[in-house]
Short mmCIF file of C-alpha atoms and ligand atoms in Angstrom, two decimals:
data_model
loop_
_atom_site.label_atom_id
_atom_site.label_comp_id
_atom_site.label_asym_id
_atom_site.label_seq_id
_atom_site.Cartn_x
_atom_site.Cartn_y
_atom_site.Cartn_z
CA UNK Y 1 -4.94 25.78 3.20
CA UNK Y 2 -3.38 22.52 2.66
CA UNK Y 3 -0.92 21.83 -0.01
CA UNK Y 4 -0.79 19.14 -1.37
CA UNK Y 5 1.93 17.47 -4.29
CA UNK Y 6 0.80 14.45 -6.94
CA UNK Y 7 3.46 12.42 -4.70
CA UNK Y 8 0.75 12.21 -1.90
CA UNK Y 9 -1.88 13.00 -4.84
CA UNK Y 10 -0.60 8.35 -5.67
CA UNK Y 11 -0.28 7.28 -2.81
CA UNK Y 12 -3.33 8.20 -1.09
CA UNK Y 13 -5.70 7.59 -3.70
CA UNK Y 14 -4.33 4.68 -5.77
CA UNK Y 15 -6.34 3.42 -9.27
CA UNK Y 16 -8.62 0.86 -7.18
CA UNK Y 17 -10.58 3.72 -4.81
CA UNK Y 18 -10.09 6.76 -7.26
CA UNK Y 19 -12.54 4.36 -9.94
CA UNK Y 20 -14.97 4.01 -7.18
CA UNK Y 21 -14.23 7.67 -5.98
CA UNK Y 22 -14.94 9.04 -10.05
CA UNK Y 23 -17.62 6.29 -9.98
CA UNK Y 24 -19.94 7.86 -7.52
CA UNK Y 25 -19.34 11.36 -8.57
CA UNK Y 26 -20.54 10.42 -12.34
CA UNK Y 27 -23.83 9.48 -10.20
CA UNK Y 28 -24.31 12.23 -8.71
CA UNK Y 29 -23.99 14.88 -11.96
CA UNK Y 30 -26.58 12.17 -13.52
CA UNK Y 31 -29.08 13.30 -10.77
CA UNK Y 32 -27.54 17.16 -10.18
CA UNK Y 33 -26.60 17.06 -7.20
CA UNK Y 34 -23.66 19.38 -9.28
CA UNK Y 35 -22.94 22.01 -10.46
CA UNK Y 36 -20.78 22.23 -13.42
CA UNK Y 37 -19.84 25.42 -15.67
CA UNK Y 38 -19.17 23.71 -19.14
CA UNK Y 39 -14.93 24.36 -19.54
CA UNK Y 40 -14.00 26.61 -20.85
CA UNK Y 41 -10.42 27.01 -23.14
CA UNK Y 42 -8.48 29.98 -22.89
CA UNK Y 43 -5.62 29.15 -26.33
CA UNK Y 44 -2.25 30.29 -25.10
CA UNK Y 45 0.39 31.06 -27.24
CA UNK Y 46 2.35 27.97 -29.97
CA UNK Y 47 -0.64 26.01 -30.02
CA UNK Y 48 -1.00 25.66 -25.97
CA UNK Y 49 -3.68 26.61 -23.59
CA UNK Y 50 -5.19 27.24 -20.15
CA UNK Y 51 -8.45 24.77 -19.23
CA UNK Y 52 -11.38 26.61 -16.98
CA UNK Y 53 -12.79 24.19 -14.87
CA UNK Y 54 -14.94 24.83 -12.21
CA UNK Y 55 -17.65 22.79 -10.11
CA UNK Y 56 -19.84 22.21 -7.16
CA UNK Y 57 -20.84 19.26 -5.60
CA UNK Y 58 -23.52 18.69 -2.89
CA UNK Y 59 -22.18 15.91 -1.02
CA UNK Y 60 -19.06 16.53 -0.55
CA UNK Y 61 -20.03 20.07 -0.04
CA UNK Y 62 -17.38 21.59 -1.57
CA UNK Y 63 -16.78 23.94 -4.39
CA UNK Y 64 -13.58 24.57 -6.65
CA UNK Y 65 -11.43 25.71 -10.00
CA UNK Y 66 -8.88 23.47 -12.04
CA UNK Y 67 -6.09 25.38 -13.90
CA UNK Y 68 -5.00 23.91 -16.37
CA UNK Y 69 -1.53 24.49 -19.01
CA UNK Y 70 -2.37 22.23 -22.41
CA UNK Y 71 0.70 22.05 -23.69
CA UNK Y 72 1.10 19.56 -26.07
CA UNK Y 73 5.06 19.47 -26.29
CA UNK Y 74 5.88 18.77 -22.89
CA UNK Y 75 6.58 15.44 -23.16
CA UNK Y 76 9.36 16.07 -25.59
CA UNK Y 77 10.79 18.54 -22.29
CA UNK Y 78 10.77 15.41 -20.12
CA UNK Y 79 7.00 17.09 -18.35
CA UNK Y 80 3.49 16.05 -18.17
CA UNK Y 81 1.53 17.77 -21.37
CA UNK Y 82 -1.30 18.89 -18.23
CA UNK Y 83 0.55 21.21 -15.54
CA UNK Y 84 -1.85 22.82 -13.09
CA UNK Y 85 -4.03 23.39 -9.30
CA UNK Y 86 -6.95 22.34 -7.93
CA UNK Y 87 -8.94 24.89 -5.73
CA UNK Y 88 -11.06 23.55 -3.43
CA UNK Y 89 -13.44 25.29 -1.01
CA UNK Y 90 -15.80 24.30 1.72
CA UNK Y 91 -18.66 25.45 0.50
CA UNK Y 92 -20.00 25.89 3.39
CA UNK Y 93 -18.14 29.34 4.72
CA UNK Y 94 -16.22 29.56 1.68
CA UNK Y 95 -13.43 28.64 2.70
CA UNK Y 96 -10.71 27.55 0.21
CA UNK Y 97 -9.51 24.50 1.55
CA UNK Y 98 -6.96 22.89 -0.30
CA UNK Y 99 -3.97 23.17 -3.71
CA UNK Y 100 -3.97 20.41 -5.52
CA UNK Y 101 -1.74 19.19 -7.86
CA UNK Y 102 -3.50 18.52 -10.92
CA UNK Y 103 -2.02 16.39 -13.59
CA UNK Y 104 -1.57 13.71 -11.45
CA UNK Y 105 -5.33 14.53 -10.80
CA UNK Y 106 -6.19 14.59 -14.20
CA UNK Y 107 -3.99 11.50 -15.17
CA UNK Y 108 -6.08 10.09 -12.36
CA UNK Y 109 -9.02 10.83 -12.72
CA UNK Y 110 -9.57 10.40 -17.15
CA UNK Y 111 -8.15 6.60 -16.49
CA UNK Y 112 -10.57 5.93 -13.15
CA UNK Y 113 -13.85 7.10 -15.19
CA UNK Y 114 -12.64 5.01 -18.12
CA UNK Y 115 -12.51 1.75 -16.59
CA UNK Y 116 -15.20 2.73 -14.26
CA UNK Y 117 -16.90 3.25 -18.14
CA UNK Y 118 -15.25 -0.56 -18.72
CA UNK Y 119 -15.97 -2.40 -16.17
CA UNK Y 120 -19.57 -1.23 -16.81
CA UNK Y 121 -20.38 -1.49 -20.24
CA UNK Y 122 -17.70 -4.11 -21.56
CA UNK Y 123 -18.25 -8.30 -21.53
CA UNK Y 124 -16.99 -9.41 -17.94
CA UNK Y 125 -14.38 -11.99 -19.26
CA UNK Y 126 -12.55 -9.17 -21.37
CA UNK Y 127 -9.07 -10.30 -21.63
CA UNK Y 128 -7.99 -8.48 -24.91
CA UNK Y 129 -7.54 -4.93 -23.95
CA UNK Y 130 -5.93 -2.33 -26.96
CA UNK Y 131 -4.24 1.21 -26.71
CA UNK Y 132 -4.38 3.72 -29.27
CA UNK Y 133 -1.54 7.02 -27.31
CA UNK Y 134 1.95 5.50 -25.32
CA UNK Y 135 1.17 9.06 -23.82
CA UNK Y 136 0.56 9.47 -19.76
CA UNK Y 137 -3.06 8.77 -20.41
CA UNK Y 138 -2.38 5.33 -22.21
CA UNK Y 139 -0.26 4.73 -18.52
CA UNK Y 140 -2.38 5.69 -15.80
CA UNK Y 141 -5.30 3.64 -18.33
CA UNK Y 142 -3.29 0.79 -18.22
CA UNK Y 143 -3.79 -0.49 -14.75
CA UNK Y 144 -6.96 1.18 -14.45
CA UNK Y 145 -8.29 -1.35 -17.16
CA UNK Y 146 -6.85 -4.65 -14.99
CA UNK Y 147 -7.75 -3.46 -11.92
CA UNK Y 148 -11.78 -3.78 -13.89
CA UNK Y 149 -11.18 -6.76 -15.93
CA UNK Y 150 -8.73 -10.07 -16.16
CA UNK Y 151 -7.28 -8.29 -19.12
CA UNK Y 152 -3.87 -10.89 -19.94
CA UNK Y 153 -2.95 -9.90 -22.89
CA UNK Y 154 -2.94 -5.77 -24.35
CA UNK Y 155 -1.48 -4.10 -27.59
CA UNK Y 156 -0.59 -1.16 -27.27
CA UNK Y 157 -0.37 1.60 -31.07
CA UNK Y 158 0.90 5.04 -31.21
CA UNK Y 159 2.17 6.90 -34.73
CA UNK Y 160 5.54 6.48 -32.98
CA UNK Y 161 6.30 3.58 -32.79
CA UNK Y 162 9.13 3.55 -30.84
CA UNK Y 163 7.11 4.37 -28.06
CA UNK Y 164 4.52 1.96 -28.69
CA UNK Y 165 7.36 -0.11 -27.79
CA UNK Y 166 8.55 1.66 -24.95
CA UNK Y 167 5.69 1.06 -23.54
CA UNK Y 168 5.18 -2.07 -23.81
CA UNK Y 169 8.37 -2.14 -22.43
CA UNK Y 170 8.13 0.47 -19.15
CA UNK Y 171 4.78 -1.87 -18.12
CA UNK Y 172 6.44 -5.66 -19.31
CA UNK Y 173 5.99 -7.34 -15.89
CA UNK Y 174 1.77 -6.42 -15.90
CA UNK Y 175 0.26 -7.92 -17.76
CA UNK Y 176 1.16 -11.94 -19.42
CA UNK Y 177 1.71 -10.00 -22.78
CA UNK Y 178 2.16 -6.55 -23.92
CA UNK Y 179 3.22 -6.28 -27.53
CA UNK Y 180 3.86 -2.29 -29.84
CA UNK Y 181 2.27 -3.18 -32.77
CA UNK Y 182 2.57 -0.91 -36.22
CA UNK Y 183 -1.22 -0.24 -37.01
CA UNK Y 184 -4.42 0.68 -35.27
CA UNK Y 185 -6.53 -1.65 -37.05
CA UNK Y 186 -3.59 -4.46 -35.32
CA UNK Y 187 -4.36 -3.31 -31.93
CA UNK Y 188 -8.59 -3.70 -32.58
CA UNK Y 189 -8.49 -6.65 -34.04
CA UNK Y 190 -10.19 -8.99 -31.82
CA UNK Y 191 -10.16 -6.82 -28.70
CA UNK Y 192 -12.42 -6.76 -26.69
CA UNK Y 193 -11.94 -3.23 -24.85
CA UNK Y 194 -9.89 -0.59 -27.04
CA UNK Y 195 -9.74 3.22 -25.38
CA UNK Y 196 -8.14 5.83 -26.94
CA UNK Y 197 -5.82 8.03 -25.47
CA UNK Y 198 -3.71 9.78 -28.30
CA UNK Y 199 -3.71 13.72 -29.16
CA UNK Y 200 -5.15 13.60 -32.39
CA UNK Y 201 -7.35 16.15 -33.96
CA UNK Y 202 -8.49 13.30 -36.65
CA UNK Y 203 -9.99 10.61 -36.90
CA UNK Y 204 -7.62 6.99 -35.21
CA UNK Y 205 -10.01 4.38 -35.44
CA UNK Y 206 -12.80 3.35 -38.14
CA UNK Y 207 -15.99 1.91 -37.06
CA UNK Y 208 -15.55 -0.55 -40.28
CA UNK Y 209 -12.29 -2.42 -37.99
CA UNK Y 210 -15.58 -2.62 -34.45
CA UNK Y 211 -16.13 -5.82 -33.95
CA UNK Y 212 -19.35 -6.56 -32.19
CA UNK Y 213 -18.91 -7.24 -28.74
CA UNK Y 214 -16.68 -4.28 -28.29
CA UNK Y 215 -16.41 -2.05 -25.97
CA UNK Y 216 -14.70 1.41 -26.66
CA UNK Y 217 -13.79 4.38 -24.23
CA UNK Y 218 -12.68 7.59 -26.52
CA UNK Y 219 -11.01 9.46 -24.45
CA UNK Y 220 -8.37 12.02 -26.34
CA UNK Y 221 -10.30 14.39 -28.73
CA UNK Y 222 -11.88 17.10 -25.41
CA UNK Y 223 -12.14 19.66 -27.69
CA UNK Y 224 -15.58 20.32 -29.93
CA UNK Y 225 -12.68 20.02 -33.22
CA UNK Y 226 -10.56 17.19 -32.24
CA UNK Y 227 -12.07 13.53 -33.39
CA UNK Y 228 -10.31 10.33 -32.95
CA UNK Y 229 -13.10 8.05 -34.09
CA UNK Y 230 -14.89 8.80 -37.72
CA UNK Y 231 -19.03 8.63 -38.14
CA UNK Y 232 -19.24 5.18 -39.28
CA UNK Y 233 -17.22 4.23 -35.96
CA UNK Y 234 -19.69 7.35 -33.79
CA UNK Y 235 -23.37 5.36 -35.32
CA UNK Y 236 -21.37 2.30 -34.95
CA UNK Y 237 -22.15 1.64 -30.99
CA UNK Y 238 -24.93 2.49 -28.31
CA UNK Y 239 -23.15 6.12 -27.49
CA UNK Y 240 -22.70 7.25 -23.88
CA UNK Y 241 -21.31 10.63 -22.61
CA UNK Y 242 -19.95 11.57 -18.94
CA UNK Y 243 -22.61 15.02 -18.85
CA UNK Y 244 -24.83 15.30 -22.09
CA UNK Y 245 -24.48 19.43 -21.87
CA UNK Y 246 -20.83 18.61 -22.36
CA UNK Y 247 -20.84 16.29 -25.01
CA UNK Y 248 -23.59 18.32 -26.71
CA UNK Y 249 -21.32 21.19 -26.90
CA UNK Y 250 -18.17 20.03 -27.09
CA UNK Y 251 -17.45 16.39 -28.13
CA UNK Y 252 -15.89 16.79 -32.06
CA UNK Y 253 -16.48 13.09 -33.17
CA UNK Y 254 -20.29 13.61 -32.67
CA UNK Y 255 -20.59 16.95 -33.34
CA UNK Y 256 -19.34 15.97 -37.08
CA UNK Y 257 -21.39 12.81 -37.14
CA UNK Y 258 -24.26 14.75 -36.26
CA UNK Y 259 -23.84 17.40 -38.95
CA UNK Y 260 -22.94 14.52 -41.38
CA UNK Y 261 -26.08 12.95 -41.44
CA UNK Y 262 -24.62 9.99 -39.58
CA UNK Y 263 -26.50 9.65 -36.33
CA UNK Y 264 -29.53 11.92 -34.65
CA UNK Y 265 -29.50 13.42 -31.91
CA UNK Y 266 -31.28 10.64 -30.47
CA UNK Y 267 -27.93 9.16 -30.46
CA UNK Y 268 -27.33 9.90 -27.56
CA UNK Y 269 -28.05 7.06 -25.04
CA UNK Y 270 -27.43 9.30 -22.15
CA UNK Y 271 -24.78 9.93 -19.12
CA UNK Y 272 -22.84 6.99 -17.75
CA UNK Y 273 -23.77 7.60 -14.43
CA UNK Y 274 -27.65 7.03 -14.96
CA UNK Y 275 -25.89 3.27 -16.41
CA UNK Y 276 -23.97 3.07 -13.34
CA UNK Y 277 -27.23 3.46 -11.13
CA UNK Y 278 -28.72 0.52 -13.58
CA UNK Y 279 -31.35 3.58 -14.09
CA UNK Y 280 -30.02 3.29 -17.66
CA UNK Y 281 -29.37 0.89 -20.06
CA UNK Y 282 -25.83 -0.28 -20.64
CA UNK Y 283 -25.10 -2.68 -22.44
CA UNK Y 284 -27.75 -5.38 -23.82
CA UNK Y 285 -26.20 -8.12 -25.14
CA UNK Y 286 -23.03 -9.97 -25.58
CA UNK Y 287 -23.12 -8.70 -29.77
CA UNK Y 288 -24.16 -4.69 -28.92
CA UNK Y 289 -20.95 -2.16 -29.87
CA UNK Y 290 -21.06 0.21 -26.91
CA UNK Y 291 -18.73 3.65 -26.65
CA UNK Y 292 -18.01 6.02 -23.65
CA UNK Y 293 -17.21 9.47 -25.04
CA UNK Y 294 -14.55 11.62 -21.63
CA UNK Y 295 -14.81 14.53 -21.81
CA UNK Y 296 -13.48 14.69 -18.54
CA UNK Y 297 -15.11 16.80 -16.41
CA UNK Y 298 -14.62 18.77 -13.51
CA UNK Y 299 -16.64 16.66 -10.77
CA UNK Y 300 -14.23 14.21 -10.93
CA UNK Y 301 -11.03 16.17 -9.89
CA UNK Y 302 -13.10 17.54 -7.51
CA UNK Y 303 -14.27 14.67 -5.80
CA UNK Y 304 -10.70 12.72 -6.74
CA UNK Y 305 -8.34 15.78 -4.61
CA UNK Y 306 -11.19 16.25 -2.06
CA UNK Y 307 -10.87 12.33 -2.00
CA UNK Y 308 -7.25 13.15 -1.72
CA UNK Y 309 -7.24 15.19 0.90
CA UNK Y 310 -9.51 13.54 3.27
CA UNK Y 311 -7.48 10.98 3.29
CA UNK Y 312 -3.99 13.77 3.83
CA UNK Y 313 -5.87 14.60 6.89
CA UNK Y 314 -6.11 11.33 8.46
CA UNK Y 315 -10.05 12.65 8.25
P1 NDP M 401 0.52 13.12 -24.23
O1 NDP M 401 1.21 14.08 -24.55
O2 NDP M 401 1.64 11.87 -22.92
O3 NDP M 401 0.06 12.04 -25.00
C1 NDP M 401 -0.49 12.32 -26.51
C2 NDP M 401 -0.82 10.94 -27.24
O4 NDP M 401 -0.70 10.70 -28.21
C3 NDP M 401 0.93 9.90 -27.96
O5 NDP M 401 1.19 8.59 -27.45
C4 NDP M 401 1.60 10.95 -28.78
O6 NDP M 401 1.94 10.16 -29.47
C5 NDP M 401 0.12 10.69 -29.66
N1 NDP M 401 -0.41 11.60 -30.51
C6 NDP M 401 -0.16 12.90 -30.13
N2 NDP M 401 -0.61 13.56 -31.40
C7 NDP M 401 -1.35 12.82 -32.50
C8 NDP M 401 -1.56 12.88 -33.70
N3 NDP M 401 -1.82 13.78 -34.30
N4 NDP M 401 -2.52 11.63 -34.39
C9 NDP M 401 -2.01 10.38 -33.94
N5 NDP M 401 -1.78 10.06 -31.81
C10 NDP M 401 -1.01 11.28 -31.40
O7 NDP M 401 -0.81 12.62 -23.08
P2 NDP M 401 -2.54 12.18 -22.61
O8 NDP M 401 -1.59 11.65 -22.67
O9 NDP M 401 -1.42 13.05 -21.49
O10 NDP M 401 -2.84 13.01 -23.11
C11 NDP M 401 -3.71 12.39 -24.81
C12 NDP M 401 -5.03 12.40 -24.75
O11 NDP M 401 -6.22 12.79 -23.61
C13 NDP M 401 -5.25 14.43 -25.18
O12 NDP M 401 -5.43 15.23 -25.90
C14 NDP M 401 -5.28 14.89 -23.28
O13 NDP M 401 -6.16 16.19 -24.03
C15 NDP M 401 -6.82 14.11 -23.29
N6 NDP M 401 -6.91 14.21 -22.23
C16 NDP M 401 -8.51 14.29 -22.12
C17 NDP M 401 -8.86 13.50 -20.49
C18 NDP M 401 -10.16 13.46 -21.29
O14 NDP M 401 -11.40 13.87 -19.33
N7 NDP M 401 -11.17 13.14 -21.63
C19 NDP M 401 -7.79 14.51 -19.50
C20 NDP M 401 -7.01 14.18 -20.28
C21 NDP M 401 -6.39 14.42 -21.13
P3 NDP M 401 3.58 9.59 -29.87
O15 NDP M 401 3.94 10.60 -29.10
O16 NDP M 401 3.59 8.19 -29.80
O17 NDP M 401 4.59 10.27 -31.77
#
């Protein structure tokens, strides 16, 4: 069984390639060509948990599982908050074929999933990007977004202003203008694309701030008890999800808005994979607000990990 390190992941699968791999995986998911039981979270202690994410793909014919420790305070120790491994199996004969370092795959595939949604749903001439959050996901969402749209102005906000400043400094060379701002509202005003990538359990993005034409990727809240946007924000846009089953069970923003009567079940227009292959209309006009709710699915991990395995094996 091949063991694959984070360095090999980043080298073998650059973000531009990962975007295409994840997009193809989501098309397969939306056409029933994947087996995706719901993710399970096992609490540990001190607010830590283990995510257990099994899945199977038909093409490539593999199955496997991501086992990922979620340790929100890890960045204070200089470590990723996501620590784990993806085990890949050959579905033809059941053999384990690889153990792939998972924080790198998680970082890459999540940013890739958002960037693919931005490519499909944002206005093509989008040039102002707002990122709420300045952690590991934000670090990867910036280059992923620069790969799909001509952003020349980036605003970053996070809970701790000095972290936003540090983000702007470490990425300064990547775009014409990258600056830290002191409020989320300031970041969002006039932006073309907004990414929320925080560990906040409560709304940090308000619907009343959203402007015609904006595209929003909701990335951070991965469990039913967390949310990053308020009810008005959920209701404000054409709302797409990675998987219907996942969103109906675990998309905190949508579930809260549903409970409050701000939206009905019909508000979820469908899965992003159907937007990618043109079977579901995405943006209808330049004034639409579009929203992609990313919960993250094992199909993205398996597809990305398998592509890394294929490349490092020289196949
Ligand atoms: P990091 O720990 O690296 O960064 C977390 C960020 O969230 C920091 O900018 C932090 O602010 C901010 N933050 C934390 N708590 C709060 C709060 N209460 N209010 C406002 N901001 C807050 O985490 P990652 O970047 O790795 O992950 C970010 C989120 O994305 C997590 O919730 C994670 O579970 C989720 N995620 C989603 C995936 C998906 O597929 N959709 C995949 C992987 C992760 P600061 O430190 O500046 O104070």
